[in-house]
Short mmCIF file of C-alpha atoms in Angstrom, two decimals:
data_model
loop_
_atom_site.label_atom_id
_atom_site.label_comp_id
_atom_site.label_asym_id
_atom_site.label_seq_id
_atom_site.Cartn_x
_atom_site.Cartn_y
_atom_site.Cartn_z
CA UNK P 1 8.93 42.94 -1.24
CA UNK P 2 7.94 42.44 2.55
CA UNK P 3 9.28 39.27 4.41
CA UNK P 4 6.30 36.45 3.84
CA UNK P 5 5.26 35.36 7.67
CA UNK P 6 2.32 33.80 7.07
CA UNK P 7 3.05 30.34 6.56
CA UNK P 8 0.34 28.75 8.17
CA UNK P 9 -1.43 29.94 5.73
CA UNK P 10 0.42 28.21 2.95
CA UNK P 11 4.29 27.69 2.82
CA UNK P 12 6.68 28.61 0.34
CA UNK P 13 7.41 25.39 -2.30
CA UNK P 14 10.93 23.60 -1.73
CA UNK P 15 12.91 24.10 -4.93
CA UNK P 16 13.13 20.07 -5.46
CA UNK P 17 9.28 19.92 -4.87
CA UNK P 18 8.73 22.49 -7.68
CA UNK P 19 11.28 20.46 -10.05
CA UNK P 20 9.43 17.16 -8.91
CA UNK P 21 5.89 18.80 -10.06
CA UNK P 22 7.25 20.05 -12.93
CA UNK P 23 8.76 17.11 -14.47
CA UNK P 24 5.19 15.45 -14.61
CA UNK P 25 4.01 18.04 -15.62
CA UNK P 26 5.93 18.50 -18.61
CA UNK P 27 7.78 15.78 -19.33
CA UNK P 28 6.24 12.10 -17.71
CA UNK P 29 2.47 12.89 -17.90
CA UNK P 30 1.45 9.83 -18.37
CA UNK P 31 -2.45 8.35 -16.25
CA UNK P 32 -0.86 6.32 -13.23
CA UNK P 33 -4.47 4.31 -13.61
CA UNK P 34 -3.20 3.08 -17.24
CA UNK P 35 -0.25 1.21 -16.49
CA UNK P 36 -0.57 -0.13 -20.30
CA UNK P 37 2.56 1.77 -21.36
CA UNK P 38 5.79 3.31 -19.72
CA UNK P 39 4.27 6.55 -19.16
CA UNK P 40 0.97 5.08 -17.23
CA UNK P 41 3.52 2.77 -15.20
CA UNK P 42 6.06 5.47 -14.69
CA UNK P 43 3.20 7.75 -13.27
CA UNK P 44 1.68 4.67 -11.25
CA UNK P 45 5.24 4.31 -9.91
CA UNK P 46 5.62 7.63 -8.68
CA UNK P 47 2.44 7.66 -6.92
CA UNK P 48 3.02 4.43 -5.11
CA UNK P 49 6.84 5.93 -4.17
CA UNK P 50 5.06 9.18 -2.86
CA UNK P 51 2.80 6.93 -0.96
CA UNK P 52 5.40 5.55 0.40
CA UNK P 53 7.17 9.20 1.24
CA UNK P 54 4.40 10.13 3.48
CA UNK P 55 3.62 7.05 5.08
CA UNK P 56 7.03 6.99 6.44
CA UNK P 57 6.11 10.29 8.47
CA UNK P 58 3.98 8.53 10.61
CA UNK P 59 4.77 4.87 10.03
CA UNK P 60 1.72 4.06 8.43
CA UNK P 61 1.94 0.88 6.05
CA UNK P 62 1.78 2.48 1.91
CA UNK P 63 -2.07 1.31 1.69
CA UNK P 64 -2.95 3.33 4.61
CA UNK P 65 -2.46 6.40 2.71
CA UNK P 66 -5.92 8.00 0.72
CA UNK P 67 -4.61 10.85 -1.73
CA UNK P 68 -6.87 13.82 -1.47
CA UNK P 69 -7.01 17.37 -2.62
CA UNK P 70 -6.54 18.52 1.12
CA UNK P 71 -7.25 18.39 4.53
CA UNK P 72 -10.35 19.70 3.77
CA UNK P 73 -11.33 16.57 1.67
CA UNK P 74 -9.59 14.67 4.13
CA UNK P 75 -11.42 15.76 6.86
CA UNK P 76 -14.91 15.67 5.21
CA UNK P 77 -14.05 11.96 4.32
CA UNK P 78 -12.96 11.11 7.63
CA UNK P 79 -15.97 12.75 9.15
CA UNK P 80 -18.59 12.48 6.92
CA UNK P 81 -17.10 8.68 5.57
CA UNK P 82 -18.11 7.48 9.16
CA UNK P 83 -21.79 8.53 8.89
CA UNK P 84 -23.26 5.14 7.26
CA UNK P 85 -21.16 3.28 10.01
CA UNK P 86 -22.75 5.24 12.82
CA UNK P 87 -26.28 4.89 11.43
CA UNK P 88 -25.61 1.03 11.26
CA UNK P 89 -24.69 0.53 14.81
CA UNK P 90 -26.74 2.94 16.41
CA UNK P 91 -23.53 5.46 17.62
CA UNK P 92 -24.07 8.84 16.66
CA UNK P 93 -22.61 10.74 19.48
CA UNK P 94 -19.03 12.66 18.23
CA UNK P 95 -17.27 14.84 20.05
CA UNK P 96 -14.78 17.33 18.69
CA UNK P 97 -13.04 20.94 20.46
CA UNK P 98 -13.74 24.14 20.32
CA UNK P 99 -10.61 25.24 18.24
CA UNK P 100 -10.69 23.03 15.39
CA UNK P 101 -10.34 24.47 11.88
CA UNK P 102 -13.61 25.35 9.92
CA UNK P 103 -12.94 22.29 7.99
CA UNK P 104 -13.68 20.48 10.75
CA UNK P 105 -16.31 22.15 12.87
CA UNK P 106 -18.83 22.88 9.75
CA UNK P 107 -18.76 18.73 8.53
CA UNK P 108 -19.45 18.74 12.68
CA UNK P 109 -22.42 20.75 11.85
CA UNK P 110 -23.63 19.58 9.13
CA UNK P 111 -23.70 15.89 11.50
CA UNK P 112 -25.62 17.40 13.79
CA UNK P 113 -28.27 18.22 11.15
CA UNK P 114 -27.78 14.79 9.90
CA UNK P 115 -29.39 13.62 13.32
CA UNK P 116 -25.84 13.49 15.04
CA UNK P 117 -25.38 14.21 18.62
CA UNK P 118 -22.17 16.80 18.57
CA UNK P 119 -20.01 17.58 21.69
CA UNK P 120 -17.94 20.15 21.56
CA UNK P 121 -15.13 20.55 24.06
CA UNK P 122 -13.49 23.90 25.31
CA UNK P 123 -10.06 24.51 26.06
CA UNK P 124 -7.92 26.53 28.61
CA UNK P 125 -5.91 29.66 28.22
CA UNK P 126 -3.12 27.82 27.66
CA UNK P 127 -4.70 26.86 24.09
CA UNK P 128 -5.20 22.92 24.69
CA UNK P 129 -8.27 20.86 25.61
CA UNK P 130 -8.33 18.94 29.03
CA UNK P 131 -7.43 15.26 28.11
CA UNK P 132 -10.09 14.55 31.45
CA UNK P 133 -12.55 16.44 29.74
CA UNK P 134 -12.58 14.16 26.88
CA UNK P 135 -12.54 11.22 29.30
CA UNK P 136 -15.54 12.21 31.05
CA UNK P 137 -17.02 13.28 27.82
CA UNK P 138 -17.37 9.90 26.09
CA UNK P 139 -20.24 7.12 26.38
CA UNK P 140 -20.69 3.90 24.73
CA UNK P 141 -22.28 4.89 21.79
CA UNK P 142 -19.51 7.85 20.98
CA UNK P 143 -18.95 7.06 17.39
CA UNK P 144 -15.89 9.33 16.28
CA UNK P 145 -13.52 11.52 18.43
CA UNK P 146 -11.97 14.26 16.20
CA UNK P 147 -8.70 16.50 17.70
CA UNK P 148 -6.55 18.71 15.50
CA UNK P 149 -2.67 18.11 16.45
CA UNK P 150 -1.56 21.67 16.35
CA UNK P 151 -3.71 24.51 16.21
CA UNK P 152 -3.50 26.97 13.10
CA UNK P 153 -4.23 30.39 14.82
CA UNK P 154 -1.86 29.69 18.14
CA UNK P 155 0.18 27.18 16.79
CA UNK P 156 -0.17 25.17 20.20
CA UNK P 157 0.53 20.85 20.02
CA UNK P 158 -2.59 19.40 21.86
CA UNK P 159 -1.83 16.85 23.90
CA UNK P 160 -2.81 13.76 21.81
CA UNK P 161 -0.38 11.31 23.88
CA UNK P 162 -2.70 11.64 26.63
CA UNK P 163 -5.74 10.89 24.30
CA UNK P 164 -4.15 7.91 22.99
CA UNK P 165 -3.76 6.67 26.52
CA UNK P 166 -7.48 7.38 27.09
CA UNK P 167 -8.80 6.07 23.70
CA UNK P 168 -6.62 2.87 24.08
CA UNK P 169 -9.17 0.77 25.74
CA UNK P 170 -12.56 2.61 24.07
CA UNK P 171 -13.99 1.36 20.58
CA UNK P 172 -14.87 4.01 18.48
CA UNK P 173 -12.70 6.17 15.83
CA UNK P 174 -9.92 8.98 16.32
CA UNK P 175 -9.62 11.58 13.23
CA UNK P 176 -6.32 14.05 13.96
CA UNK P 177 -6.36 17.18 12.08
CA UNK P 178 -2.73 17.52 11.54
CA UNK P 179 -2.81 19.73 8.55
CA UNK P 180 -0.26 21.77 10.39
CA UNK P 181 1.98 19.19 12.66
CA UNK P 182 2.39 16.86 10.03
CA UNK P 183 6.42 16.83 8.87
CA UNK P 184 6.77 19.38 11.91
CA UNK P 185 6.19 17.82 14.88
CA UNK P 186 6.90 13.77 14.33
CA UNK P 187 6.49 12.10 17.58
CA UNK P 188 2.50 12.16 17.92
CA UNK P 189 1.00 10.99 14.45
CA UNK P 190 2.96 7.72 14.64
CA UNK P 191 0.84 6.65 17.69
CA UNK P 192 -0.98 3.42 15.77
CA UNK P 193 -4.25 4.28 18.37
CA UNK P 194 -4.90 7.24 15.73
CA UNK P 195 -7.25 5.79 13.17
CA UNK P 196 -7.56 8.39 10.69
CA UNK P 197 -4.90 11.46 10.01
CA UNK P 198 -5.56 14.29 7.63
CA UNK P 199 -2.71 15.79 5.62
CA UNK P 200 -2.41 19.18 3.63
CA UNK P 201 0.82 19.54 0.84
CA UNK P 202 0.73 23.16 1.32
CA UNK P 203 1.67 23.52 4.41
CA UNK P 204 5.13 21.46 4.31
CA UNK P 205 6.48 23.00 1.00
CA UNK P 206 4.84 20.99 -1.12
CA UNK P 207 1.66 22.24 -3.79
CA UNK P 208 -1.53 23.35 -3.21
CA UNK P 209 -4.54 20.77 -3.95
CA UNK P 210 -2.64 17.91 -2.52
CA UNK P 211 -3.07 15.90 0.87
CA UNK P 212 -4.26 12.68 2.18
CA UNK P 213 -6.23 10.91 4.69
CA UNK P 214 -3.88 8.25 6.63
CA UNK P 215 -6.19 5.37 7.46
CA UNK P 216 -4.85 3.02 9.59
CA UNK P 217 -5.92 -0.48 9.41
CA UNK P 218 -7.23 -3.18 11.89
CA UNK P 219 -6.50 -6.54 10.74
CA UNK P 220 -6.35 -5.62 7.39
CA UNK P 221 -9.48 -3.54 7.02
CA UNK P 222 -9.79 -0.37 7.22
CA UNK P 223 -12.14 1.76 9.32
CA UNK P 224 -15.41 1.59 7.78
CA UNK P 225 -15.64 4.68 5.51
CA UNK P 226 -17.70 5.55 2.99
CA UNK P 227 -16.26 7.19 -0.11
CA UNK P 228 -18.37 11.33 -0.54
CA UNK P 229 -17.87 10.59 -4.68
CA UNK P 230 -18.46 7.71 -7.00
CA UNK P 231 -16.65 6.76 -10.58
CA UNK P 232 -13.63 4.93 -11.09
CA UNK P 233 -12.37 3.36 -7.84
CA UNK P 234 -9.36 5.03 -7.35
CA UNK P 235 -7.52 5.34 -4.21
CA UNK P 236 -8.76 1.86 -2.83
CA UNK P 237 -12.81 2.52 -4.13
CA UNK P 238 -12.38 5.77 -1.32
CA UNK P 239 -11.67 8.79 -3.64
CA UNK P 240 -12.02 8.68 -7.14
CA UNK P 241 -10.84 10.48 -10.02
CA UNK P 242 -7.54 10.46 -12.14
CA UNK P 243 -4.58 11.02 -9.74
CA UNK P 244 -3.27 14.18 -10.04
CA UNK P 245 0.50 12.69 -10.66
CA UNK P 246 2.59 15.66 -10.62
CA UNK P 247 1.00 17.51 -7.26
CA UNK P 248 0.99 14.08 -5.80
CA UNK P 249 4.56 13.53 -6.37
CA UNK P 250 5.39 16.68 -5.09
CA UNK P 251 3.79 15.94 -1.83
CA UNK P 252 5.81 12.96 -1.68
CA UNK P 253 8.65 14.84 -2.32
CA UNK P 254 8.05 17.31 0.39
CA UNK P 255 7.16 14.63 2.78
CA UNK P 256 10.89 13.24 2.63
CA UNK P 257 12.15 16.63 2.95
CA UNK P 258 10.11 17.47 6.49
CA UNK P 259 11.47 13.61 7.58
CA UNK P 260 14.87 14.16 6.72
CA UNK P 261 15.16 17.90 7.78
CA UNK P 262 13.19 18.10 10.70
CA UNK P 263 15.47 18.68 13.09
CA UNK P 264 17.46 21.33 11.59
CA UNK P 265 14.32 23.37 10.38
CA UNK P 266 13.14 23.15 14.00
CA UNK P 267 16.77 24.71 15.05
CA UNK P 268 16.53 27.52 11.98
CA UNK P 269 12.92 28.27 13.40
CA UNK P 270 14.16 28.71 17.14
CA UNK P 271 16.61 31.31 15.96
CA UNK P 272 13.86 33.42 14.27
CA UNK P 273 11.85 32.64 16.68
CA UNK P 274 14.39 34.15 19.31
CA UNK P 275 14.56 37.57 17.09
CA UNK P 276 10.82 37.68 17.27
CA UNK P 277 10.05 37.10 20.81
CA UNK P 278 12.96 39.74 21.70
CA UNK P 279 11.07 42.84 19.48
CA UNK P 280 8.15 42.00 20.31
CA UNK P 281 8.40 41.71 23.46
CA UNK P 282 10.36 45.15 23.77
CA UNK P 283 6.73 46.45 22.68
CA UNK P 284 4.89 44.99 25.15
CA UNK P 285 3.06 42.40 23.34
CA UNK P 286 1.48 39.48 25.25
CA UNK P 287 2.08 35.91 23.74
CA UNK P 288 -1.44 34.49 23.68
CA UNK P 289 -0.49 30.47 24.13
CA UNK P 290 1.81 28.50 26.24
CA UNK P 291 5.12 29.15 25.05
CA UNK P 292 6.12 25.53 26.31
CA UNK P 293 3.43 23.94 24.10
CA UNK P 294 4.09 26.13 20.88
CA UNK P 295 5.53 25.12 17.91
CA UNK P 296 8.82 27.51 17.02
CA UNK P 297 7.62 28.87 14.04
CA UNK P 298 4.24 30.23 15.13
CA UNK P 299 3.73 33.26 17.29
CA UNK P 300 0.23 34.78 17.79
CA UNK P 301 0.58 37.75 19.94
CA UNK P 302 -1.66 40.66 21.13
CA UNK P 303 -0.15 44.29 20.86
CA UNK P 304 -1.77 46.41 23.46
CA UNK P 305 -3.17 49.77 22.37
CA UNK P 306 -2.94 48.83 18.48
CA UNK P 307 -5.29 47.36 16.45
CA UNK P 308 -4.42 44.37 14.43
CA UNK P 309 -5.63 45.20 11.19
CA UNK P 310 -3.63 48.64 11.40
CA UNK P 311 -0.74 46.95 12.33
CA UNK P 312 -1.11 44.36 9.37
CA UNK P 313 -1.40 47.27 6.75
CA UNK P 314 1.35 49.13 8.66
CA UNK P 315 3.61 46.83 8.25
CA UNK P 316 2.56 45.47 4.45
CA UNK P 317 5.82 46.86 3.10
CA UNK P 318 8.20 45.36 5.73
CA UNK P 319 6.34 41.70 6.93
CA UNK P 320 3.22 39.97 5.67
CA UNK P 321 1.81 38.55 8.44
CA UNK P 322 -1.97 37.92 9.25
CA UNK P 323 -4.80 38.52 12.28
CA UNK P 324 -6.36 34.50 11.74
CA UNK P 325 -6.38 31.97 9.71
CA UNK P 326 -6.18 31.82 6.22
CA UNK P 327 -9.80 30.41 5.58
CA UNK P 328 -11.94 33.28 8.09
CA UNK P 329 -9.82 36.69 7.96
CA UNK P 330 -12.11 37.03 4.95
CA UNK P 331 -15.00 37.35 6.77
CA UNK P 332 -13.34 39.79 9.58
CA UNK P 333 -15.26 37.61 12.26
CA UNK P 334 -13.25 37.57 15.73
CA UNK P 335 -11.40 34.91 15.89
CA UNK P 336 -13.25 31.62 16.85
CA UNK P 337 -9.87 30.12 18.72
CA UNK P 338 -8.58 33.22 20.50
CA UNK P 339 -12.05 33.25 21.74
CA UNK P 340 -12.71 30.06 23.26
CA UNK P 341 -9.45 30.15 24.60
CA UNK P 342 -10.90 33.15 26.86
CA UNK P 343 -9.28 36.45 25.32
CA UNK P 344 -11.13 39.42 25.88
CA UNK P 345 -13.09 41.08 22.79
CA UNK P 346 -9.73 43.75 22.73
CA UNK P 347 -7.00 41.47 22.91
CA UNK P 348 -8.29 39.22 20.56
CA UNK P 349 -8.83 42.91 17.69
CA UNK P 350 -5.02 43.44 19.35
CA UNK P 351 -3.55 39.73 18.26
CA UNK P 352 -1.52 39.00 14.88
CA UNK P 353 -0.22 35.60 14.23
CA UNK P 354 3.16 35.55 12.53
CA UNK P 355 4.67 32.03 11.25
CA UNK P 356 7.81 31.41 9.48
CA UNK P 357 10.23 28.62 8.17
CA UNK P 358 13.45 27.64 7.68
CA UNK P 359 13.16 29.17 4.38
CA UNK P 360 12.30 32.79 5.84
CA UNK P 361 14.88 35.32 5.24
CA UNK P 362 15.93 37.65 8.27
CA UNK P 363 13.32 40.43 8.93
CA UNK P 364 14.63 44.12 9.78
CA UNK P 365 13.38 43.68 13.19
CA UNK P 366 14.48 47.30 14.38
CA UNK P 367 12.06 48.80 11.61
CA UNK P 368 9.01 46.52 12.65
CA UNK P 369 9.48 48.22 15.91
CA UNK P 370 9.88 51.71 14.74
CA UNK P 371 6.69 50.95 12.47
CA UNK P 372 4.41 49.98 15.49
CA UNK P 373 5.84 52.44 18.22
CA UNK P 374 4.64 54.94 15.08
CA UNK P 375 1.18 53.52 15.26
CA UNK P 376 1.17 53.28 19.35
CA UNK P 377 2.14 56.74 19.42
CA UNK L 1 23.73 13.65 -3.44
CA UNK L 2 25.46 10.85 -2.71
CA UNK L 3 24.07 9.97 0.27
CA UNK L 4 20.88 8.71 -2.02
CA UNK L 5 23.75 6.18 -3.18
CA UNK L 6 25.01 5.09 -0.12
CA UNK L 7 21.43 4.25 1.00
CA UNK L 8 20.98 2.15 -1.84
CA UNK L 9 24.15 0.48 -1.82
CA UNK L 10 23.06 -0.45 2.12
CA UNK L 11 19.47 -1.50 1.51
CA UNK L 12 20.77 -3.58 -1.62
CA UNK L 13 23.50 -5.16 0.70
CA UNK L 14 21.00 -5.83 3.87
CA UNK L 15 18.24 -6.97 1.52
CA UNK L 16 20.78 -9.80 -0.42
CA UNK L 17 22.68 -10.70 2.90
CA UNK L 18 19.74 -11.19 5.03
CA UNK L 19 16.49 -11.61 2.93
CA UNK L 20 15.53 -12.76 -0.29
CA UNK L 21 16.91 -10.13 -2.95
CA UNK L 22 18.68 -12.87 -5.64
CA UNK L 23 22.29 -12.14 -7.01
CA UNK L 24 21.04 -11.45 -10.01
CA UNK L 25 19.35 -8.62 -9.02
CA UNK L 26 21.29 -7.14 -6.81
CA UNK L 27 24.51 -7.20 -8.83
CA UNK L 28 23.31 -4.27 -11.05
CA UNK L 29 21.52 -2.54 -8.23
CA UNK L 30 24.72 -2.26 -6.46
CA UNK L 31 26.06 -0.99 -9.90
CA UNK L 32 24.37 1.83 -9.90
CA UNK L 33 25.16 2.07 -6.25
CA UNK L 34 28.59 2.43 -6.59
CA UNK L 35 28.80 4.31 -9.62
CA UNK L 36 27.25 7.99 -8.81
CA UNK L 37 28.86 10.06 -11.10
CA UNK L 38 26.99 7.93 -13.96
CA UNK L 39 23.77 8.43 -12.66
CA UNK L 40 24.20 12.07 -11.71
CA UNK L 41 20.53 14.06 -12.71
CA UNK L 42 18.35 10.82 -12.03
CA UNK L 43 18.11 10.79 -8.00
CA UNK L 44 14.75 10.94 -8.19
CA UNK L 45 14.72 7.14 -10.23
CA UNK L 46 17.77 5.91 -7.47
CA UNK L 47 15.83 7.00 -4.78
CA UNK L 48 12.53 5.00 -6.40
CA UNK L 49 14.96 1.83 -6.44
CA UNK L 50 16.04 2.51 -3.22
CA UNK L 51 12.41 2.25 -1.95
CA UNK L 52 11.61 -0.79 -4.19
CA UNK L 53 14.41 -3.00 -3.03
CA UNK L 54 13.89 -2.10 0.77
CA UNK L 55 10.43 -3.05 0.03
CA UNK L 56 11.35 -6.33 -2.28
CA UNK L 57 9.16 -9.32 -1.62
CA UNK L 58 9.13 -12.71 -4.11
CA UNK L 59 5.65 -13.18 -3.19
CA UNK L 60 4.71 -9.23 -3.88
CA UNK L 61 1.91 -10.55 -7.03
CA UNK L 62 0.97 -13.07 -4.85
CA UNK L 63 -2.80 -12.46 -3.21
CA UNK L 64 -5.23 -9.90 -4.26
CA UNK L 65 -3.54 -6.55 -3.69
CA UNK L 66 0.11 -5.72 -4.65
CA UNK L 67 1.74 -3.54 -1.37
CA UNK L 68 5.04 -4.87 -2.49
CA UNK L 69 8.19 -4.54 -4.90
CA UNK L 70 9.03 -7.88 -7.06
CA UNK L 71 11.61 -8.34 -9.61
CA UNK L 72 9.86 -6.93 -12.27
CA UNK L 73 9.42 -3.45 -10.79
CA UNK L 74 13.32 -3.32 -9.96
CA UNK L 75 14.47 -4.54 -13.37
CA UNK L 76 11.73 -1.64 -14.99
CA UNK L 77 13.19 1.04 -12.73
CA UNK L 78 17.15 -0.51 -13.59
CA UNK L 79 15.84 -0.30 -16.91
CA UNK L 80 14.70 3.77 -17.01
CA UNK L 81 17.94 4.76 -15.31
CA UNK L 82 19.71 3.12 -18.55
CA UNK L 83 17.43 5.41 -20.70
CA UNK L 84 16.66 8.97 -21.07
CA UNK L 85 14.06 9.19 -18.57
#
């Protein structure tokens, strides 16, 4: 069985996650919205503890956090859930970069056909957007500014400290994609300027169809978003349907986990990370982001004079790893972020992103080398 | 494991020394506290009563949302970790 690198993609579950999800699954199954009986109030407990659980992660208050299926959903309701707002007071100018994730640049699109006005900034080799482009980019009726926190395909922290600094005296909303910082890097979503923070389960250990939106609150209220679906009230009237207990606890679960072991699943990524860096680098390859702004588990890299898919299925039986993200390699379209960060058309059919975790066991790095000098040759 | 323990037996102490958490409540909280062996299999539970008494407010029913622990959610956890849950 090859080594899994591909966890931005999805992550492997943490064993205590999987026993979490299984034991409401099997055994306390009760409807957390019928808190008639032990099992309905055991559920309703457990949702309000994993509320809790991920809250912590960014020092939100507990009824800041929106359970959703994803950061897709999340997104969608950030983005979308500000439409009627914008209507109402006559903003409808967002702005947004030019490497978010799909989930964020189609609701984008989809605003623009809406009657929107959509910006949509670029960003530098390096892999980040120019905090002074954002500056100069907003006007008084800019509705909703939308910036992922680390980027999926590069794996490169934007610099959202700066944007706080610049948003701090501007009205208007702040959505942070940070389906792949949150639990990882902790500093930036605790900023209390960010309004609105979308979460994914999968991608800290935890299950698939699982996330939330963080929403923070202004003097008790919070920013005025529409709910996309109707029927029950759930979730604060924003998301309804019957809670999905045991995926929800899990995510609570795994939230704890990324708190607690942050810092040494940040040192057990370094040391892979090390490995890496060292083979690949004996081949040549050409990191394509900022190694100072990169998160340790994420490498994308270009490997000069092989192609990435022959790599990928060169190496099937050794290392999964992938060319882009999860949600477009089925399409085989170049990659949208390598792109607009400014690679040429060959680096960018050259680049393979490989991600790991403190859960990753060691890769036979000498054969990974062997197997691409073989194709190079 | 027992570190799940220890941070209830410090949240329980801090809560009762310096806020509101009554004797009464916080005498079998701190039971279960200092008694890990007993409760060995229900973290999960320990760690929800750890939550609920950092979070313990007398006035948690009062207005029109509950985002607050009272009493009655402690003694219903206390309560489960007695039984086979």
């Amino acid at each position: 069985m090859a080594i899994y690198l591909d966890c931005n993609a999805t992550t492997p579950i943490e064993p205590s996650v999987a026993s979490v999800v299984r034991r409401f699954l099997e055994k306390d199954f009760g409807n957390a919205a019928s808190p008639i009986h032990d099992y309905g109030v055991f559920a309703l407990t457990a949702v309000e503890h994993a509320r809790g659980q991920v809250a912590e992660v960014v020092k939100a208050r507990r009824d800041e956090v929106i359970f959703t299926s994803g950061a897709t959903e999340s997104n969608n309701l950030a983005i979308f859930g500000l439409a009627e707002a914008g209507r109402q007071s006559g903003r409808r100018h967002l702005i947004t970069t030019a490497i978010e994730h799909k989930a964020v640049l189609e609701p984008f699109e989809e605003m623009a056909r809406l009657g929107f006005e959509v910006q949509i900034l670029p960003v530098g080799a390096n892999g980040r957007f120019d905090p002074q482009r954002l500056a100069d980019a907003l006007r008084p009726d800019t509705l909703l500014v939308s910036t992922m926190q680390v980027n999926n395909e590069s794996g490169v922290l934007q610099p959202l400290t700066e944007v706080a600094d610049i948003l701090s005296q501007h009205d208007l909303y702040w959505h942070v994609d940070a389906a792949q910082g949150f639990g990882k890097e902790l500093e930036q979503l605790r900023n209390p300027r960010i309004d609105l923070i979308s979460i994914s389960g999968h991608k800290i250990y935890g299950p698939k169809g699982v996330g939330a939106l963080v929403a923070r609150k202004h003097e008790r209220q919070f920013p005025p978003l529409r709910p996309l679906m109707f029927g029950g009230g759930q979730e604060q009237g924003l998301r309804p349907g019957t809670l999905p207990v045991p995926l929800i606890a899990g995510l609570g679960e795994a939230a704890k986990l990324a708190l607690r072991n942050n810092s040494e699943r940040i040192a057990q990524c370094r040391t892979f990370r090390d490995k890496a860096l060292a083979t690949l680098s004996a081949l040549g390859a050409e990191q394509n982001s900022a190694e100072e702004y990169t998160l340790p588990h994420v490498l994308n890299v270009s490997l000069p004079g092989i192609n990435s898919e022959q790599a990928i299925k060169a190496l099937k039986r050794v290392i999964a790893v992938s060319s882009t993200s999860a949600c477009t390699s089925h399409t085989h379209t170049p990659s949208h972020v390598l792109t607009a960060m400014g690679l040429s058309s060959e680096k960018v059919e050259q680049s393979i992103r490989l991600s790991w975790c403190h859960m990753t066991p060691d890769v036979d790095w000498c054969e990974v080398e062997t197997i691409l000098r073989a194709l190079r040759g | 494991m027992d570190d799940i323990f220890r941070e209830l037996e410090e949240v329980t102490v801090e809560q009762y020394d310096h806020s509101d958490l009554p004797k009464w409540l916080a005498d079998p909280v701190l039971e279960v506290a200092r008694n890990p062996e007993a409760y060995q299999g229900k973290e999960y539970l320990v760690e929800i009563l750890a939550a609920q008494v950092r979070e313990y407010d007398v006035y948690a029913e009062a207005g029109c949302c509950k985002w607050a622990y009272d009493h009655e959610d402690i003694k219903r956890t206390l309560r489960w970790l007695e039984e086979e849950r």
